[in-house]
Amino acid sequence: MRSPHVTPWPPWRSQLLLLLLLLRPSAGLSFFGSSSEEETTPNPDDDGRVQLHVGGVFPMEAGAGGWPGGQACLPAVEMALEHINNNTDVLPGYKLHLHQSNSKCQPGLAMQELYNFVYEGKNKLMLLAGCSPVTTVVAETAPEWNLVVISYGASSPALSNRQRFPTLFRTHPSANMQNPTRVALFAHFKWTRISILQSVEEVFTYTAMNLEAACKKKGIRAERQSFYGDPTDAVRTLVRQDARIIVGLFYVTEARRVLCQAYKQGLYGRKYVWFFIGWYADTWYEPHPEEHLNCTKEEMRKAAEYHFTTESIMLSKDEVPGVSGITGLQFESMLRQRLNNTDVANLGGWPEAPLAYDALWALALAFNCTRSNLGPGYKLENFTYNNTVMAQLLFDCVKNTSFKGVSGNVMFSDSGDRIAKTQIEQLQDGKYVMVGRFDNGANEFNWTADVKWPDGRGPPTDSTIIKEHLETVSNGLYIMVCLLAILGIALSLICFIFNAKYGYRGVIVQSQPQCNNILLAGSALCSASLFLMGLPTAGVQLTDGEFTLLCHSRISILMIGFTFAYGSMFAKVWIVHRIGAAENQQIASRQKDEYKPLLGKMSEKEDASPWDGLRTLISTIAGRPLYVAGSLRKSSTPSYGSLLARSADRLGQPIPAVKFYGVIVAFLAIDILIILIWIWQDPLVKDKVDLPMIDQVIGDNDEDVKLKPFLEHCKSEHHTMWTSIIMGYKLIILIFGLFLAYETRNLKLRFVNDSRLVGLAIYNVVCLAVVTGPIVTYLIKSQINANFGMVSATVILCTYISLGLVFVPKLRFVLRVPASRDEAYPSANGPAPALSKAELKKLEQLTRENEALGKQIEEKDERISQCTARIEEVVRESSGGSRESDRLISVAMTTAPVELSKQPTDASFSSPTKMTTTALIELQPACHANETTGQYQYEEMDNSTSSDEILL
Ligand code: ABU
């Protein structure tokens, strides 16, 4: 018997059949309907009725992983057998006889049992099978003997294949029947991402595939993990995938292993929802000692709490009795009695028992139907394995089955599937509660109890909520920096007004006010760049175009601002250095010419040394005044003071502002060139940089939300190259500026009266820039607040300190010294800005001393005149002239130059007076005999006395 649409018989089946025939030649007789001894012997219990034989395989134990449904299903079938045999309306004159065996839910064992059914004893008219793997092999093989198979306990969707299983019917609904319910639940709880964990069995693979397809149709993302035996790695993968809604498809033994791993790996509780198969026993989650699970009963209960199950409704609650004369509830209580009230909740196949009961009724009714449809002379008991006519009748009768059973209405679809409603249960406080039913046809829920959630906080989310978060400068910091930047701009403006208002004052005129105005403009621009640097702040959204504009503006304003501010200061130290160097060089060469006759042999020797030649060369190239000054000191220390005094006139010449502009414009040109090429060749664009995920407590769903922060950077393709060029070039001018500031620290130009303070400002800028640059570039690049804070602090400090150093002394001077007294401070360095208090005091003291010495010189000159006159008088009086007196006069006049060369090297401005004083020393003893007055008098002539001692 084959349905017209049955596919050709697979070759392996023919080989299997042949093998079976070869192994059991006598079976051939049975195959063709011959009788054995068993067949001929009448059974006294049959009351003269003809026996109809059926075979049934029942999984009485689960083994390593299976369904032990036979434990409850076999008693249910036996009960049905009794009910049928006792019912005179069904198969009158016949008695059903069941041949049963334990398949242990193992397909290999089931094949052996099928072999026994076929080749031992009387012909079996139909077969009963349970457990999907067993049903699969039995239903695939049975058609070879024209046997119809009714399965009471096989859920595999793979069995709904008429080509592969042409004679299979099942009272057990396909596992796929639960999938529409599951998908409807996902949609109901607004879950759009689920995970499926399945064991590698055809039944579960098919169910999982069907579920995936159903989810996909509804726009729900489903990910599948499978395992064989040990689920540890699969559960670990679920954790890694951040699975929250998990559908488990496996037999109960594996379910316990999965639950234990879920507990171990924390995949339970508030954040997780498990969906298990609904036909497990009520206390399935409690560990079985023989399974050696590493979880306690309490842990398993904890992990299982609040999980859902979906299963077809298998027990009719209808109070109207069915074909068997009993209701579903009556059946349940009768079966309980039959099982001696054993712990049915833990009995394998307890939920499916009504299906098993109805399966036998479907079989009996099909026999009844076939019996009626058989033509005259044909009898059911004459069925043989090659009787295709009777087999077709049996098939048709099963196919058209429709009766009210204890599991509900029993009928089969074209593919042999049972059609049933689904119930949804939830484990609440250790007890399964049916929370609702789902009518697949109407696609609607019928809720019967409240769904409970841990902590009563409603359904969890289907995944960690990843919130993208743009990291921006905090509003507080941005506002603070903006205020400081505004203050910086205001200070620049105030200084600019001050410069303009007091432009007529010497201290301003001599400070290169135009250059200082550029410094102010630069400071204001640098401060203004901070407004852009902190953008976009929280809540400000910029388009890509706006962001690019922001990037270009930021870099341009800061670079130009820096060039104006630092360039103007650099220009000052550069000009001071150049002028100082040139001037000293001139002085040095003139000094050499003028004083050559006065220099001793030693000096000449030193001048001729190669080292001094080298120093002069370096001085000429680099314009280093220190070397020049050193050379000068060596060449003619006594005259150095007078040389500096003379050079002061030259250093006090006005310097045209254009010289300063030249330096600044040169820097500006380099900046503009770099910026233009950069923007033109490699424009800056918005770049998103992802930062490490952070947990964020947001409201009640704290554990479900994670923040994924990101930064928006200005980035160009060759960004590193451009920043290296700019930073390298800026670093060079910073270090060069630092060098120039140090070199010119003692040099004072009348018309750059603030050069030393500018030098200090340069030290400050260089130090801050050199510290800040690497820190913000490498260390705190991703810490947007720290980065912005550091850059802002540097810019603001540089601005404030530079303005303070350059303008505060001028301001104080202008406030303290009236304009009328400007001439009293003719020096370019002025009292306040150029000389320190100590220097000023010393200058005043020296001025007073000089005046006093001048008076003394006059007095001494007068005394000399008097002495000379006296000597002449004495000479005249004695003998009209003597050689001794002439000699004395001669010595007095010629000793001066010789003494001059012996003076100490640290000669000061008093040097010119020493010549005179030294001459007096030579003359004093002669006068002393007659003179006792005057400030500087000596008791005796002492050639060893130094000039310093004399002066002091
Ligand atoms: N409800 C029990 C199903 C067993 C199986 O499909 O193997």
Short mmCIF file of C-alpha atoms in Angstrom, two decimals, residues 550-707:
data_model
loop_
_atom_site.label_atom_id
_atom_site.label_comp_id
_atom_site.label_asym_id
_atom_site.label_seq_id
_atom_site.Cartn_x
_atom_site.Cartn_y
_atom_site.Cartn_z
CA LEU A 550 34.58 73.74 12.83
CA CYS A 551 37.76 71.69 12.43
CA HIS A 552 39.28 74.08 9.93
CA SER A 553 38.29 77.14 11.99
CA ARG A 554 39.72 75.69 15.20
CA ILE A 555 43.10 74.88 13.73
CA SER A 556 43.38 78.13 11.76
CA ILE A 557 42.42 80.42 14.64
CA LEU A 558 44.68 78.72 17.15
CA MET A 559 47.65 78.60 14.81
CA ILE A 560 47.32 82.20 13.71
CA GLY A 561 46.65 83.35 17.27
CA PHE A 562 49.75 81.54 18.49
CA THR A 563 51.84 82.97 15.69
CA PHE A 564 50.69 86.52 16.47
CA ALA A 565 51.23 86.16 20.22
CA TYR A 566 54.38 84.11 20.33
CA GLY A 567 55.72 85.56 17.06
CA SER A 568 55.61 89.11 18.43
CA MET A 569 57.53 88.06 21.53
CA PHE A 570 59.95 86.05 19.48
CA ALA A 571 60.47 89.03 17.19
CA LYS A 572 61.53 91.17 20.16
CA VAL A 573 64.13 88.79 21.52
CA TRP A 574 65.32 88.11 18.01
CA ILE A 575 65.79 91.82 17.19
CA VAL A 576 67.40 92.52 20.57
CA HIS A 577 69.74 89.65 20.00
CA ARG A 578 70.64 90.73 16.50
CA ILE A 579 71.23 94.36 17.41
CA GLY A 580 73.12 93.47 20.56
CA ALA A 581 75.32 91.07 18.68
CA ALA A 582 76.05 93.47 15.82
CA GLU A 583 76.78 96.30 18.21
CA ASN A 584 79.14 94.30 20.36
CA GLN A 585 80.97 93.09 17.33
CA GLN A 586 81.55 96.67 16.23
CA ILE A 587 82.65 97.66 19.70
CA ALA A 588 85.00 94.76 19.89
CA SER A 589 86.78 95.61 16.66
CA ARG A 590 86.93 99.34 17.47
CA GLN A 591 88.23 98.58 20.95
CA LYS A 592 90.98 96.58 19.43
CA ASP A 593 92.03 99.41 17.17
CA GLU A 594 91.83 102.16 19.79
CA TYR A 595 93.56 100.40 22.65
CA LYS A 596 96.02 98.28 20.82
CA PRO A 597 98.99 100.41 21.99
CA LEU A 598 97.80 100.13 25.59
CA LEU A 599 97.46 96.34 25.63
CA GLY A 600 100.24 94.39 27.12
CA LYS A 601 102.04 91.49 25.62
CA MET A 602 99.73 89.04 27.31
CA SER A 603 96.65 90.53 25.76
CA GLU A 604 98.18 90.30 22.36
CA LYS A 605 99.00 86.71 22.98
CA GLU A 606 95.38 85.94 23.96
CA ASP A 607 94.00 87.72 20.95
CA ALA A 608 96.11 85.67 18.72
CA SER A 609 94.78 82.37 20.11
CA PRO A 610 92.69 80.23 17.72
CA TRP A 611 89.94 79.94 20.35
CA ASP A 612 89.22 83.67 20.30
CA GLY A 613 89.11 83.59 16.55
CA LEU A 614 86.50 80.89 16.80
CA ARG A 615 84.52 82.84 19.36
CA THR A 616 84.50 85.85 17.11
CA LEU A 617 83.31 83.72 14.23
CA ILE A 618 80.45 82.23 16.31
CA SER A 619 79.65 85.69 17.55
CA THR A 620 79.42 86.97 14.02
CA ILE A 621 77.24 84.14 12.80
CA ALA A 622 75.01 83.65 15.79
CA GLY A 623 75.43 87.15 17.14
CA ARG A 624 76.11 85.89 20.63
CA PRO A 625 76.83 88.87 22.84
CA LEU A 626 78.19 86.75 25.64
CA TYR A 627 81.14 85.65 23.60
CA VAL A 628 81.67 89.17 22.43
CA ALA A 629 81.40 90.53 25.92
CA GLY A 630 83.79 87.84 27.11
CA SER A 631 86.25 88.76 24.40
CA LEU A 632 85.93 92.34 25.33
CA ARG A 633 86.58 91.67 28.97
CA LYS A 634 89.64 89.70 28.08
CA SER A 635 90.90 92.21 25.59
CA SER A 636 90.69 95.22 27.78
CA THR A 637 88.78 94.85 30.94
CA PRO A 638 89.50 98.34 32.29
CA SER A 639 88.01 99.96 29.28
CA TYR A 640 84.92 97.67 29.08
CA GLY A 641 82.83 99.95 31.21
CA SER A 642 83.49 102.91 29.07
CA LEU A 643 82.81 100.82 25.95
CA LEU A 644 79.43 99.73 27.24
CA ALA A 645 78.76 103.31 28.17
CA ARG A 646 79.53 104.31 24.67
CA SER A 647 77.60 101.43 23.09
CA ALA A 648 74.57 102.40 25.17
CA ASP A 649 74.13 105.28 22.81
CA ARG A 650 74.02 102.93 19.87
CA LEU A 651 71.73 100.44 21.61
CA GLY A 652 69.43 103.31 22.35
CA GLN A 653 68.65 104.06 18.73
CA PRO A 654 64.96 103.76 17.67
CA ILE A 655 64.13 100.51 15.85
CA PRO A 656 61.61 100.60 13.03
CA ALA A 657 58.49 98.49 13.70
CA VAL A 658 58.78 96.92 10.27
CA LYS A 659 61.72 94.86 11.54
CA PHE A 660 59.38 93.12 14.00
CA TYR A 661 56.63 92.77 11.43
CA GLY A 662 59.07 90.95 9.19
CA VAL A 663 59.56 88.16 11.71
CA ILE A 664 55.84 87.83 12.44
CA VAL A 665 54.87 87.88 8.78
CA ALA A 666 57.43 85.17 8.05
CA PHE A 667 55.85 82.92 10.68
CA LEU A 668 52.37 83.80 9.50
CA ALA A 669 53.25 82.95 5.92
CA ILE A 670 54.47 79.50 6.99
CA ASP A 671 51.27 78.94 8.99
CA ILE A 672 48.98 79.99 6.18
CA LEU A 673 50.90 77.87 3.71
CA ILE A 674 50.60 74.77 5.88
CA ILE A 675 46.92 75.38 6.67
CA LEU A 676 45.99 75.98 3.04
CA ILE A 677 47.82 72.94 1.73
CA TRP A 678 46.34 70.79 4.50
CA ILE A 679 42.77 71.95 3.96
CA TRP A 680 43.09 71.78 0.20
CA GLN A 681 44.88 68.46 -0.10
CA ASP A 682 43.58 66.54 2.89
CA PRO A 683 40.51 68.20 4.40
CA LEU A 684 39.56 67.48 7.98
CA VAL A 685 36.37 65.49 8.42
CA LYS A 686 34.34 64.15 11.32
CA ASP A 687 35.77 60.91 12.66
CA LYS A 688 33.97 58.66 15.13
CA VAL A 689 36.14 57.00 17.74
CA ASP A 690 34.48 54.28 19.84
CA LEU A 691 35.43 54.15 23.50
CA PRO A 692 35.15 51.14 25.83
CA MET A 693 31.63 50.25 26.88
CA ILE A 694 30.62 51.42 30.33
CA ASP A 695 27.83 50.26 32.64
CA GLN A 696 25.42 53.00 33.37
CA VAL A 697 22.71 53.02 35.97
CA ILE A 698 19.63 54.42 34.31
CA GLY A 699 16.38 54.23 36.19
CA ASP A 700 15.10 50.83 37.24
CA ASN A 701 16.45 48.84 34.32
CA ASP A 702 19.95 49.38 35.59
CA GLU A 703 21.38 46.06 34.54
CA ASP A 704 19.94 46.28 31.04
CA VAL A 705 21.57 49.48 29.90
CA LYS A 706 25.11 50.00 28.81
CA LEU A 707 26.56 53.16 27.40
#
